[in-house]
Amino acid sequence: MSDFWERALVYPIVLGVLALLLWPIAGALPAALFFGIGILLRLRMHLRNLAMLEKWLAAPEAQPVPDGTGIWEDAFSQLDKMSQRHRKECEMNSSALQQMEQATSALPEGVAILDAADRIEWCNVLAENHFGLDSERDLGQQITYLARQPEFVNYLAARNFTEPLILRDHRRDNLVLSVKLIAYGNNKRLLISRDITQLERIENMRRDFVANVSHELRTPLTVVNGFVETLHDMEHLENDMSRRALQLMGEQTHRMKSLVDDLLTLSRLENDHNPLREEFVEIRSLLDEVYRQGELLSEGKHTLQLQIESHANLLGSHEELRSAFTNLLTNAIRYTPHDGTITLSWLEREGQAIFAVKDTGIGIAAQHIPRLTERFYRIDRSRSRETGGTGLGLAIVKHIAIRHQAKLDVASEENKGSTFALVFPAKRIAQSQ
Ligand code: ADP
């Protein structure tokens, strides 16, 4: 028999035996009375314990577990242990939660958890500041009811979160946020926002500075260049050395002028107040023009091919597209040894229009490819300079691509050649007018 039953039955058995012993001595009625009173006393003890249990259950956090009497003592002691364990677990959980909250509050980024319907489940203090939320009042609310900027609403609706969204809030101190959504778990999303107002300000200052310096340098450079050329062409120049010096000065001022021109072009492309011209660009004639320019530059040293497979035209800026196409072709000519072949092509693939320049030149090692569009990134400085490069060509191409929602793809192998391709999305394609 288990310990519980032993202890539970010992009292009624002893009481029964005593009552049986009393029966022959005192008679049946007193023995029955003795047994009945004993059972009633036991019942009272159970009821009292039950009442204590009920009272404790009404507010378990506010009072200790009662001690209990008889067989209840053991049960209450087990309950006490369980309740202490539970309390400890709760304390641990709440301290872990507190630590999590402290850690997320210390994050330099705003964090909010959204459910499948974009309702806010939780957010930290920075997210409250960034989106004007109140973590107590707005929990369960759809975030787009509270942060209503159309770009943000569209970003959430598009469900394409590969690129962060730059969100400018002109009402709130010109706040600039970089917003990113990350899908996780069961249809949940983490909204991460970073305040990049200061970064943008510095970037704007840098841009203005470069634009202003380039602009200021332009006039003096043109004047110096003009004089150097005039002096160089003068017939009564004293000696060869002077002539050579003037020639070198001319080359260097010319280089500086190209650099200033490229810097100004980049500044114009980066300027937010310079929207893209949305004109119909007839690609066939543009390619003919670029091809002819390539022939002049190559001076017959390369085989140039033009392959036009598509009748598609583009919507965009004629001037910018010409500059991007020419830049890519010029590079191919500059980085391809004599007798190499350069192929310009225009085609359509999977609804996208592609302009590609393929060369059989010196190629590019894989580790350089991701950095080619950085300003002044050159693999071989002297080759770039010798061939008249400024180190800004591909940075210009990248900006033009971004303005046309296009992508610059580079495939290359050292000593074999390279292919630079501008891939335009379907929305940029315009059929013949
Ligand atoms: P640069 O004026 O130096 O040519 P770019 O921005 O046009 O500047 O190009 C950056 C670098 O990329 C170049 O210095 C060169 O090393 C490399 N590059 C560009 N186009 C090609 C090409 N077709 N073949 C090999 N290398 C190239």
Short mmCIF file of C-alpha atoms and ligand atoms in Angstrom, two decimals:
data_model
loop_
_atom_site.label_atom_id
_atom_site.label_comp_id
_atom_site.label_asym_id
_atom_site.label_seq_id
_atom_site.Cartn_x
_atom_site.Cartn_y
_atom_site.Cartn_z
CA MET A 1 0.00 0.00 0.00
CA SER A 2 1.29 3.43 -0.81
CA ASP A 3 2.45 5.82 1.87
CA PHE A 4 -0.57 8.07 1.26
CA TRP A 5 -3.16 5.35 1.82
CA GLU A 6 -1.31 4.06 4.91
CA ARG A 7 -1.49 7.50 6.49
CA ALA A 8 -5.01 8.17 5.29
CA LEU A 9 -6.45 4.90 6.61
CA VAL A 10 -4.62 4.62 9.92
CA TYR A 11 -7.00 7.03 11.69
CA PRO A 12 -10.35 5.39 10.68
CA ILE A 13 -8.91 1.89 11.35
CA VAL A 14 -7.67 2.83 14.85
CA LEU A 15 -11.00 4.57 15.50
CA GLY A 16 -12.90 1.46 14.31
CA VAL A 17 -10.80 -0.91 16.45
CA LEU A 18 -11.29 1.31 19.54
CA ALA A 19 -15.05 1.46 18.86
CA LEU A 20 -15.15 -2.36 18.55
CA LEU A 21 -13.23 -2.70 21.83
CA LEU A 22 -15.68 -0.28 23.52
CA TRP A 23 -18.78 -2.12 22.25
CA PRO A 24 -18.67 -5.12 24.72
CA ILE A 25 -17.68 -2.83 27.60
CA ALA A 26 -20.02 0.20 27.09
CA GLY A 27 -22.61 -1.15 24.67
CA ALA A 28 -23.37 -0.59 20.98
CA LEU A 29 -24.74 2.99 21.19
CA PRO A 30 -21.76 4.58 23.02
CA ALA A 31 -19.38 2.70 20.68
CA ALA A 32 -21.26 3.96 17.59
CA LEU A 33 -21.34 7.48 19.08
CA PHE A 34 -17.59 7.33 19.72
CA PHE A 35 -16.96 6.24 16.13
CA GLY A 36 -19.31 8.88 14.66
CA ILE A 37 -17.77 11.75 16.68
CA GLY A 38 -14.27 10.59 15.66
CA ILE A 39 -15.26 10.63 11.97
CA LEU A 40 -16.89 14.07 12.33
CA LEU A 41 -13.72 15.48 13.90
CA ARG A 42 -11.72 14.10 11.00
CA LEU A 43 -14.16 15.60 8.50
CA ARG A 44 -13.82 18.98 10.25
CA MET A 45 -10.04 18.77 9.90
CA HIS A 46 -10.34 18.08 6.13
CA LEU A 47 -12.84 20.89 5.64
CA ARG A 48 -10.59 23.35 7.49
CA ASN A 49 -7.66 22.41 5.27
CA LEU A 50 -9.83 22.67 2.17
CA ALA A 51 -10.93 26.15 3.28
CA MET A 52 -7.27 27.16 3.77
CA LEU A 53 -6.42 25.87 0.29
CA GLU A 54 -9.29 27.79 -1.26
CA LYS A 55 -8.30 30.98 0.52
CA TRP A 56 -4.70 30.60 -0.64
CA LEU A 57 -5.74 29.88 -4.23
CA ALA A 58 -7.72 33.14 -4.28
CA ALA A 59 -4.43 35.12 -4.01
CA PRO A 60 -1.45 32.78 -4.30
CA GLU A 61 1.09 35.59 -4.90
CA ALA A 62 0.09 37.59 -1.82
CA GLN A 63 0.41 34.94 0.92
CA PRO A 64 2.51 31.94 1.83
CA VAL A 65 1.16 28.41 1.27
CA PRO A 66 -0.61 27.32 4.53
CA ASP A 67 1.11 24.64 6.66
CA GLY A 68 -1.86 22.23 6.71
CA THR A 69 -2.57 19.45 9.17
CA GLY A 70 -2.67 15.66 8.91
CA ILE A 71 -2.25 14.24 5.44
CA TRP A 72 -2.72 17.77 4.07
CA GLU A 73 0.64 18.74 5.52
CA ASP A 74 2.50 16.83 2.81
CA ALA A 75 0.29 18.09 -0.01
CA PHE A 76 0.73 21.71 1.13
CA SER A 77 4.48 21.27 1.40
CA GLN A 78 4.60 19.97 -2.21
CA LEU A 79 2.43 22.85 -3.31
CA ASP A 80 4.78 25.27 -1.53
CA LYS A 81 7.79 23.82 -3.41
CA MET A 82 5.94 24.03 -6.71
CA SER A 83 4.87 27.58 -6.12
CA GLN A 84 8.45 28.59 -5.19
CA ARG A 85 9.76 26.97 -8.36
CA HIS A 86 7.13 28.77 -10.41
CA ARG A 87 7.97 32.09 -8.75
CA LYS A 88 11.67 31.60 -9.49
CA GLU A 89 10.94 30.79 -13.15
CA CYS A 90 8.75 33.88 -13.43
CA GLU A 91 11.48 36.01 -11.90
CA MET A 92 14.05 34.57 -14.30
CA ASN A 93 11.77 35.12 -17.28
CA SER A 94 10.96 38.66 -16.33
CA SER A 95 14.62 39.47 -15.69
CA ALA A 96 15.51 37.97 -19.11
CA LEU A 97 12.73 40.04 -20.68
CA GLN A 98 13.95 43.14 -18.86
CA GLN A 99 17.48 42.55 -20.09
CA MET A 100 16.17 42.09 -23.63
CA GLU A 101 14.23 45.33 -23.36
CA GLN A 102 17.27 47.14 -21.96
CA ALA A 103 19.44 45.73 -24.76
CA THR A 104 16.98 46.73 -27.49
CA SER A 105 16.57 50.18 -25.93
CA ALA A 106 20.34 50.59 -25.98
CA LEU A 107 20.42 49.67 -29.69
CA PRO A 108 21.25 52.63 -31.90
CA GLU A 109 18.35 51.53 -34.11
CA GLY A 110 14.59 51.58 -33.80
CA VAL A 111 13.11 48.08 -33.67
CA ALA A 112 9.44 47.12 -34.01
CA ILE A 113 7.85 43.70 -34.40
CA LEU A 114 4.98 43.59 -36.91
CA ASP A 115 2.53 40.74 -37.46
CA ALA A 116 1.28 39.44 -40.83
CA ALA A 117 -1.19 42.36 -41.12
CA ASP A 118 1.47 44.98 -40.24
CA ARG A 119 0.06 45.44 -36.71
CA ILE A 120 2.59 46.53 -34.09
CA GLU A 121 3.28 43.80 -31.54
CA TRP A 122 6.16 45.50 -29.79
CA CYS A 123 8.55 48.39 -30.32
CA ASN A 124 11.50 50.01 -28.58
CA VAL A 125 11.87 53.67 -27.59
CA LEU A 126 13.79 54.67 -30.73
CA ALA A 127 11.12 53.17 -32.99
CA GLU A 128 8.57 55.22 -31.01
CA ASN A 129 10.60 58.37 -31.72
CA HIS A 130 11.21 57.57 -35.37
CA PHE A 131 7.60 56.80 -36.28
CA GLY A 132 5.84 58.94 -33.65
CA LEU A 133 4.43 55.86 -31.86
CA ASP A 134 3.36 55.29 -28.28
CA SER A 135 4.24 51.73 -27.25
CA GLU A 136 1.32 51.56 -24.77
CA ARG A 137 -1.40 53.18 -26.84
CA ASP A 138 -0.47 51.92 -30.32
CA LEU A 139 0.20 48.23 -29.74
CA GLY A 140 -2.07 46.17 -32.00
CA GLN A 141 -2.56 49.13 -34.38
CA GLN A 142 -1.61 48.86 -38.03
CA ILE A 143 1.66 50.77 -38.46
CA THR A 144 0.52 52.35 -41.74
CA TYR A 145 -2.32 54.13 -39.83
CA LEU A 146 0.31 55.85 -37.73
CA ALA A 147 3.19 56.32 -40.18
CA ARG A 148 1.29 57.30 -43.31
CA GLN A 149 4.00 58.50 -45.68
CA PRO A 150 3.14 57.10 -49.13
CA GLU A 151 6.71 55.81 -49.76
CA PHE A 152 6.56 53.86 -46.49
CA VAL A 153 3.07 52.48 -47.19
CA ASN A 154 4.19 51.42 -50.69
CA TYR A 155 7.37 49.85 -49.33
CA LEU A 156 5.39 47.68 -46.91
CA ALA A 157 2.84 46.79 -49.58
CA ALA A 158 5.50 45.83 -52.16
CA ARG A 159 6.83 43.08 -49.87
CA ASN A 160 10.26 43.37 -51.54
CA PHE A 161 12.62 44.16 -48.73
CA THR A 162 16.01 43.58 -50.34
CA GLU A 163 16.92 47.28 -50.35
CA PRO A 164 16.40 49.65 -47.41
CA LEU A 165 13.99 52.56 -47.86
CA ILE A 166 15.21 56.11 -47.31
CA LEU A 167 12.39 57.99 -45.63
CA ARG A 168 12.44 61.77 -45.33
CA ASP A 169 10.09 63.34 -42.80
CA HIS A 170 9.95 67.06 -43.56
CA ARG A 171 7.55 67.75 -40.67
CA ARG A 172 9.88 66.40 -38.03
CA ASP A 173 13.09 68.41 -38.22
CA ASN A 174 13.87 67.00 -41.66
CA LEU A 175 14.44 63.60 -40.10
CA VAL A 176 15.97 61.10 -42.54
CA LEU A 177 15.52 57.42 -41.77
CA SER A 178 16.92 54.31 -43.38
CA VAL A 179 14.18 51.71 -42.93
CA LYS A 180 14.59 47.97 -43.44
CA LEU A 181 12.16 45.10 -43.00
CA ILE A 182 13.31 41.58 -42.19
CA ALA A 183 10.90 38.64 -42.40
CA TYR A 184 11.21 36.01 -39.68
CA GLY A 185 9.27 33.27 -37.89
CA ASN A 186 5.67 32.71 -38.79
CA ASN A 187 4.78 35.69 -41.01
CA LYS A 188 6.39 38.14 -38.59
CA ARG A 189 8.48 41.10 -39.61
CA LEU A 190 11.16 43.09 -37.87
CA LEU A 191 11.11 46.78 -38.77
CA ILE A 192 14.51 48.35 -38.24
CA SER A 193 14.96 52.09 -38.58
CA ARG A 194 18.19 54.08 -38.42
CA ASP A 195 18.45 57.84 -38.13
CA ILE A 196 20.79 58.95 -40.95
CA THR A 197 19.94 62.67 -40.79
CA GLN A 198 23.46 63.59 -39.71
CA LEU A 199 25.05 61.26 -42.25
CA GLU A 200 22.97 62.82 -45.02
CA ARG A 201 23.93 66.30 -43.87
CA ILE A 202 27.63 65.42 -43.99
CA GLU A 203 27.19 63.73 -47.37
CA ASN A 204 25.43 66.84 -48.71
CA MET A 205 28.22 69.04 -47.36
CA ARG A 206 30.79 66.82 -49.06
CA ARG A 207 28.87 66.96 -52.31
CA ASP A 208 28.47 70.76 -52.16
CA PHE A 209 32.11 71.17 -51.30
CA VAL A 210 33.31 69.06 -54.24
CA ALA A 211 30.87 70.80 -56.58
CA ASN A 212 31.94 74.27 -55.42
CA VAL A 213 35.66 73.55 -55.59
CA SER A 214 35.30 72.02 -59.06
CA HIS A 215 33.27 74.99 -60.20
CA GLU A 216 35.80 77.49 -58.83
CA LEU A 217 38.70 75.64 -60.46
CA ARG A 218 37.12 75.55 -63.86
CA THR A 219 37.67 79.15 -64.93
CA PRO A 220 41.31 79.54 -63.81
CA LEU A 221 42.11 76.19 -65.41
CA THR A 222 40.58 77.23 -68.72
CA VAL A 223 42.59 80.48 -68.65
CA VAL A 224 45.88 78.73 -67.82
CA ASN A 225 45.21 76.07 -70.43
CA GLY A 226 44.51 78.73 -73.06
CA PHE A 227 47.75 80.61 -72.34
CA VAL A 228 49.82 77.43 -72.27
CA GLU A 229 48.46 76.41 -75.67
CA THR A 230 49.07 79.88 -77.13
CA LEU A 231 52.63 80.00 -75.80
CA HIS A 232 53.33 76.51 -77.05
CA ASP A 233 52.22 77.43 -80.55
CA MET A 234 54.33 80.60 -80.68
CA GLU A 235 56.99 80.33 -83.35
CA HIS A 236 59.79 82.30 -81.70
CA LEU A 237 59.95 80.00 -78.67
CA GLU A 238 63.56 80.03 -77.37
CA ASN A 239 64.50 76.42 -77.13
CA ASP A 240 63.26 72.84 -77.16
CA MET A 241 63.21 72.65 -73.40
CA SER A 242 60.71 75.47 -73.11
CA ARG A 243 58.59 73.89 -75.79
CA ARG A 244 58.70 70.53 -73.98
CA ALA A 245 57.86 72.17 -70.65
CA LEU A 246 54.89 73.92 -72.19
CA GLN A 247 53.73 70.69 -73.77
CA LEU A 248 53.84 68.91 -70.39
CA MET A 249 52.03 71.82 -68.73
CA GLY A 250 49.42 71.62 -71.44
CA GLU A 251 48.90 67.90 -70.86
CA GLN A 252 48.58 68.33 -67.12
CA THR A 253 46.15 71.26 -67.30
CA HIS A 254 44.13 69.25 -69.80
CA ARG A 255 44.04 66.33 -67.34
CA MET A 256 42.95 68.61 -64.52
CA LYS A 257 40.22 70.01 -66.74
CA SER A 258 38.92 66.51 -67.49
CA LEU A 259 38.95 65.75 -63.77
CA VAL A 260 37.03 68.91 -62.91
CA ASP A 261 34.53 68.20 -65.70
CA ASP A 262 33.96 64.64 -64.43
CA LEU A 263 33.58 65.86 -60.85
CA LEU A 264 30.99 68.40 -61.99
CA THR A 265 29.17 65.72 -63.98
CA LEU A 266 29.06 63.49 -60.88
CA SER A 267 27.78 66.36 -58.73
CA ARG A 268 25.02 67.05 -61.23
CA LEU A 269 24.03 63.36 -61.29
CA GLU A 270 23.98 63.17 -57.49
CA ASN A 271 21.98 66.35 -57.06
CA ASP A 272 18.47 65.56 -55.75
CA HIS A 273 17.18 68.78 -57.31
CA ASN A 274 18.22 67.65 -60.76
CA PRO A 275 15.47 65.24 -61.79
CA LEU A 276 16.01 62.87 -64.70
CA ARG A 277 14.79 64.06 -68.10
CA GLU A 278 12.21 61.60 -69.30
CA GLU A 279 12.60 61.82 -73.06
CA PHE A 280 12.21 59.29 -75.84
CA VAL A 281 15.71 58.07 -76.71
CA GLU A 282 16.10 56.53 -80.13
CA ILE A 283 18.68 53.85 -79.44
CA ARG A 284 19.73 52.99 -82.99
CA SER A 285 20.99 56.48 -83.80
CA LEU A 286 22.54 56.81 -80.34
CA LEU A 287 24.47 53.58 -80.85
CA ASP A 288 25.63 54.71 -84.31
CA GLU A 289 26.92 57.94 -82.78
CA VAL A 290 28.71 56.12 -79.93
CA TYR A 291 30.17 53.60 -82.40
CA ARG A 292 31.56 56.36 -84.64
CA GLN A 293 33.14 58.01 -81.62
CA GLY A 294 34.72 54.67 -80.71
CA GLU A 295 36.18 54.33 -84.19
CA LEU A 296 37.80 57.77 -83.91
CA LEU A 297 39.26 56.93 -80.50
CA SER A 298 40.55 53.49 -81.52
CA GLU A 299 42.26 54.96 -84.59
CA GLY A 300 41.91 51.61 -86.35
CA LYS A 301 43.82 49.70 -83.68
CA HIS A 302 40.86 47.49 -82.75
CA THR A 303 38.09 45.63 -84.53
CA LEU A 304 34.83 47.28 -83.54
CA GLN A 305 31.51 45.47 -83.99
CA LEU A 306 27.96 46.70 -83.52
CA GLN A 307 25.21 44.11 -83.01
CA ILE A 308 21.67 45.43 -82.75
CA GLU A 309 19.20 42.64 -81.99
CA SER A 310 16.35 44.67 -80.56
CA HIS A 311 14.14 47.51 -81.81
CA ALA A 312 13.52 48.71 -78.27
CA ASN A 313 14.14 52.33 -77.40
CA LEU A 314 14.48 53.88 -73.97
CA LEU A 315 12.79 56.47 -71.81
CA GLY A 316 15.35 58.63 -70.09
CA SER A 317 17.98 61.28 -70.64
CA HIS A 318 19.61 61.16 -74.08
CA GLU A 319 22.63 63.05 -72.79
CA GLU A 320 23.17 60.79 -69.77
CA LEU A 321 22.71 57.57 -71.75
CA ARG A 322 25.19 58.79 -74.35
CA SER A 323 27.67 59.57 -71.60
CA ALA A 324 27.26 56.11 -69.97
CA PHE A 325 27.52 54.20 -73.27
CA THR A 326 30.55 56.25 -74.36
CA ASN A 327 32.27 55.75 -71.01
CA LEU A 328 31.95 51.97 -71.26
CA LEU A 329 33.17 51.91 -74.86
CA THR A 330 36.06 54.28 -74.10
CA ASN A 331 37.17 52.01 -71.26
CA ALA A 332 37.01 48.94 -73.50
CA ILE A 333 39.25 50.70 -76.05
CA ARG A 334 41.66 51.94 -73.38
CA TYR A 335 42.01 48.57 -71.66
CA THR A 336 42.23 46.41 -74.81
CA PRO A 337 45.60 45.98 -76.55
CA HIS A 338 45.94 46.59 -80.29
CA ASP A 339 44.21 44.07 -82.56
CA GLY A 340 41.67 43.24 -79.90
CA THR A 341 37.95 43.05 -80.65
CA ILE A 342 35.28 45.18 -79.07
CA THR A 343 31.60 44.37 -79.54
CA LEU A 344 28.74 46.72 -78.76
CA SER A 345 25.38 45.02 -78.48
CA TRP A 346 21.77 45.98 -77.87
CA LEU A 347 19.30 43.20 -77.03
CA GLU A 348 16.25 42.23 -74.99
CA ARG A 349 16.19 39.38 -72.46
CA GLU A 350 13.28 38.44 -70.19
CA GLY A 351 11.60 41.77 -70.75
CA GLN A 352 14.73 43.77 -69.98
CA ALA A 353 16.79 45.81 -72.44
CA ILE A 354 20.55 45.34 -72.33
CA PHE A 355 23.40 47.48 -73.62
CA ALA A 356 26.65 45.51 -73.46
CA VAL A 357 30.28 46.23 -74.32
CA LYS A 358 32.43 43.14 -74.67
CA ASP A 359 36.19 43.40 -75.11
CA THR A 360 39.12 41.01 -75.46
CA GLY A 361 41.29 43.21 -73.25
CA ILE A 362 43.36 42.88 -70.10
CA GLY A 363 40.38 41.82 -67.96
CA ILE A 364 39.86 42.40 -64.24
CA ALA A 365 40.65 40.08 -61.32
CA ALA A 366 37.52 39.03 -59.40
CA GLN A 367 38.43 40.85 -56.18
CA HIS A 368 38.42 44.25 -57.92
CA ILE A 369 35.02 43.94 -59.59
CA PRO A 370 32.81 44.95 -56.61
CA ARG A 371 34.87 48.14 -56.14
CA LEU A 372 35.17 49.37 -59.73
CA THR A 373 32.43 51.97 -59.44
CA GLU A 374 34.02 53.66 -56.41
CA ARG A 375 35.44 57.09 -57.19
CA PHE A 376 39.12 56.98 -58.10
CA TYR A 377 39.31 53.20 -57.77
CA ARG A 378 41.84 52.05 -60.32
CA ILE A 379 43.53 48.70 -60.64
CA ASP A 380 46.56 50.06 -62.44
CA ARG A 381 47.00 53.77 -61.76
CA SER A 382 49.65 54.42 -64.35
CA ARG A 383 47.71 52.67 -67.14
CA SER A 384 44.60 54.65 -66.22
CA ARG A 385 46.55 57.93 -66.33
CA GLU A 386 48.47 57.13 -69.49
CA THR A 387 45.23 56.51 -71.32
CA GLY A 388 43.69 59.73 -70.02
CA GLY A 389 41.46 58.27 -67.30
CA THR A 390 40.19 60.27 -64.35
CA GLY A 391 39.11 57.29 -62.22
CA LEU A 392 35.56 58.60 -62.26
CA GLY A 393 34.17 57.02 -65.43
CA LEU A 394 32.47 54.01 -63.88
CA ALA A 395 31.22 56.06 -60.91
CA ILE A 396 29.46 58.26 -63.48
CA VAL A 397 28.08 55.19 -65.29
CA LYS A 398 26.77 53.76 -61.99
CA HIS A 399 24.96 57.01 -61.14
CA ILE A 400 23.39 57.22 -64.56
CA ALA A 401 22.29 53.57 -64.19
CA ILE A 402 20.70 54.28 -60.79
CA ARG A 403 18.84 57.29 -62.20
CA HIS A 404 17.39 55.01 -64.90
CA GLN A 405 16.65 52.16 -62.42
CA ALA A 406 19.18 50.11 -64.39
CA LYS A 407 21.85 47.71 -63.15
CA LEU A 408 25.52 47.64 -64.14
CA ASP A 409 26.67 44.03 -64.53
CA VAL A 410 30.37 43.27 -64.89
CA ALA A 411 31.78 39.93 -65.98
CA SER A 412 35.51 39.67 -66.52
CA GLU A 413 38.46 37.34 -66.57
CA GLU A 414 42.05 38.47 -66.31
CA ASN A 415 43.92 38.48 -69.64
CA LYS A 416 40.79 37.31 -71.47
CA GLY A 417 38.48 40.32 -71.49
CA SER A 418 35.48 41.93 -69.90
CA THR A 419 31.80 42.53 -70.52
CA PHE A 420 30.13 45.58 -69.02
CA ALA A 421 26.34 45.51 -69.36
CA LEU A 422 23.67 48.06 -68.48
CA VAL A 423 20.41 46.22 -67.82
CA PHE A 424 17.30 48.41 -68.11
CA PRO A 425 13.99 47.34 -66.52
CA ALA A 426 10.88 46.82 -68.66
CA LYS A 427 9.37 50.12 -67.49
CA ARG A 428 12.23 52.03 -69.19
CA ILE A 429 11.60 50.41 -72.58
CA ALA A 430 9.74 52.52 -75.15
CA GLN A 431 8.72 51.04 -78.47
CA SER A 432 9.24 53.12 -81.63
CA GLN A 433 7.31 56.37 -81.81
P1 ADP B 1 39.55 55.12 -65.27
O1 ADP B 1 39.46 56.53 -65.67
O2 ADP B 1 40.71 54.83 -64.38
O3 ADP B 1 39.43 54.17 -66.41
P2 ADP B 1 36.98 54.13 -64.53
O4 ADP B 1 36.07 54.49 -63.40
O5 ADP B 1 36.43 54.28 -65.90
O6 ADP B 1 38.29 54.92 -64.30
O7 ADP B 1 37.39 52.60 -64.33
C1 ADP B 1 37.87 52.18 -63.09
C2 ADP B 1 38.90 51.06 -63.27
O8 ADP B 1 38.25 49.91 -63.78
C3 ADP B 1 39.96 51.38 -64.28
O9 ADP B 1 41.04 52.07 -63.68
C4 ADP B 1 40.39 50.02 -64.77
O10 ADP B 1 41.35 49.48 -63.91
C5 ADP B 1 39.12 49.18 -64.64
N1 ADP B 1 38.41 49.01 -65.93
C6 ADP B 1 37.35 49.70 -66.40
N2 ADP B 1 36.94 49.23 -67.59
C7 ADP B 1 37.76 48.19 -67.89
C8 ADP B 1 37.87 47.30 -69.00
N3 ADP B 1 37.01 47.34 -70.05
N4 ADP B 1 38.85 46.35 -68.94
C9 ADP B 1 39.68 46.28 -67.91
N5 ADP B 1 39.65 47.10 -66.84
C10 ADP B 1 38.71 48.06 -66.83
#
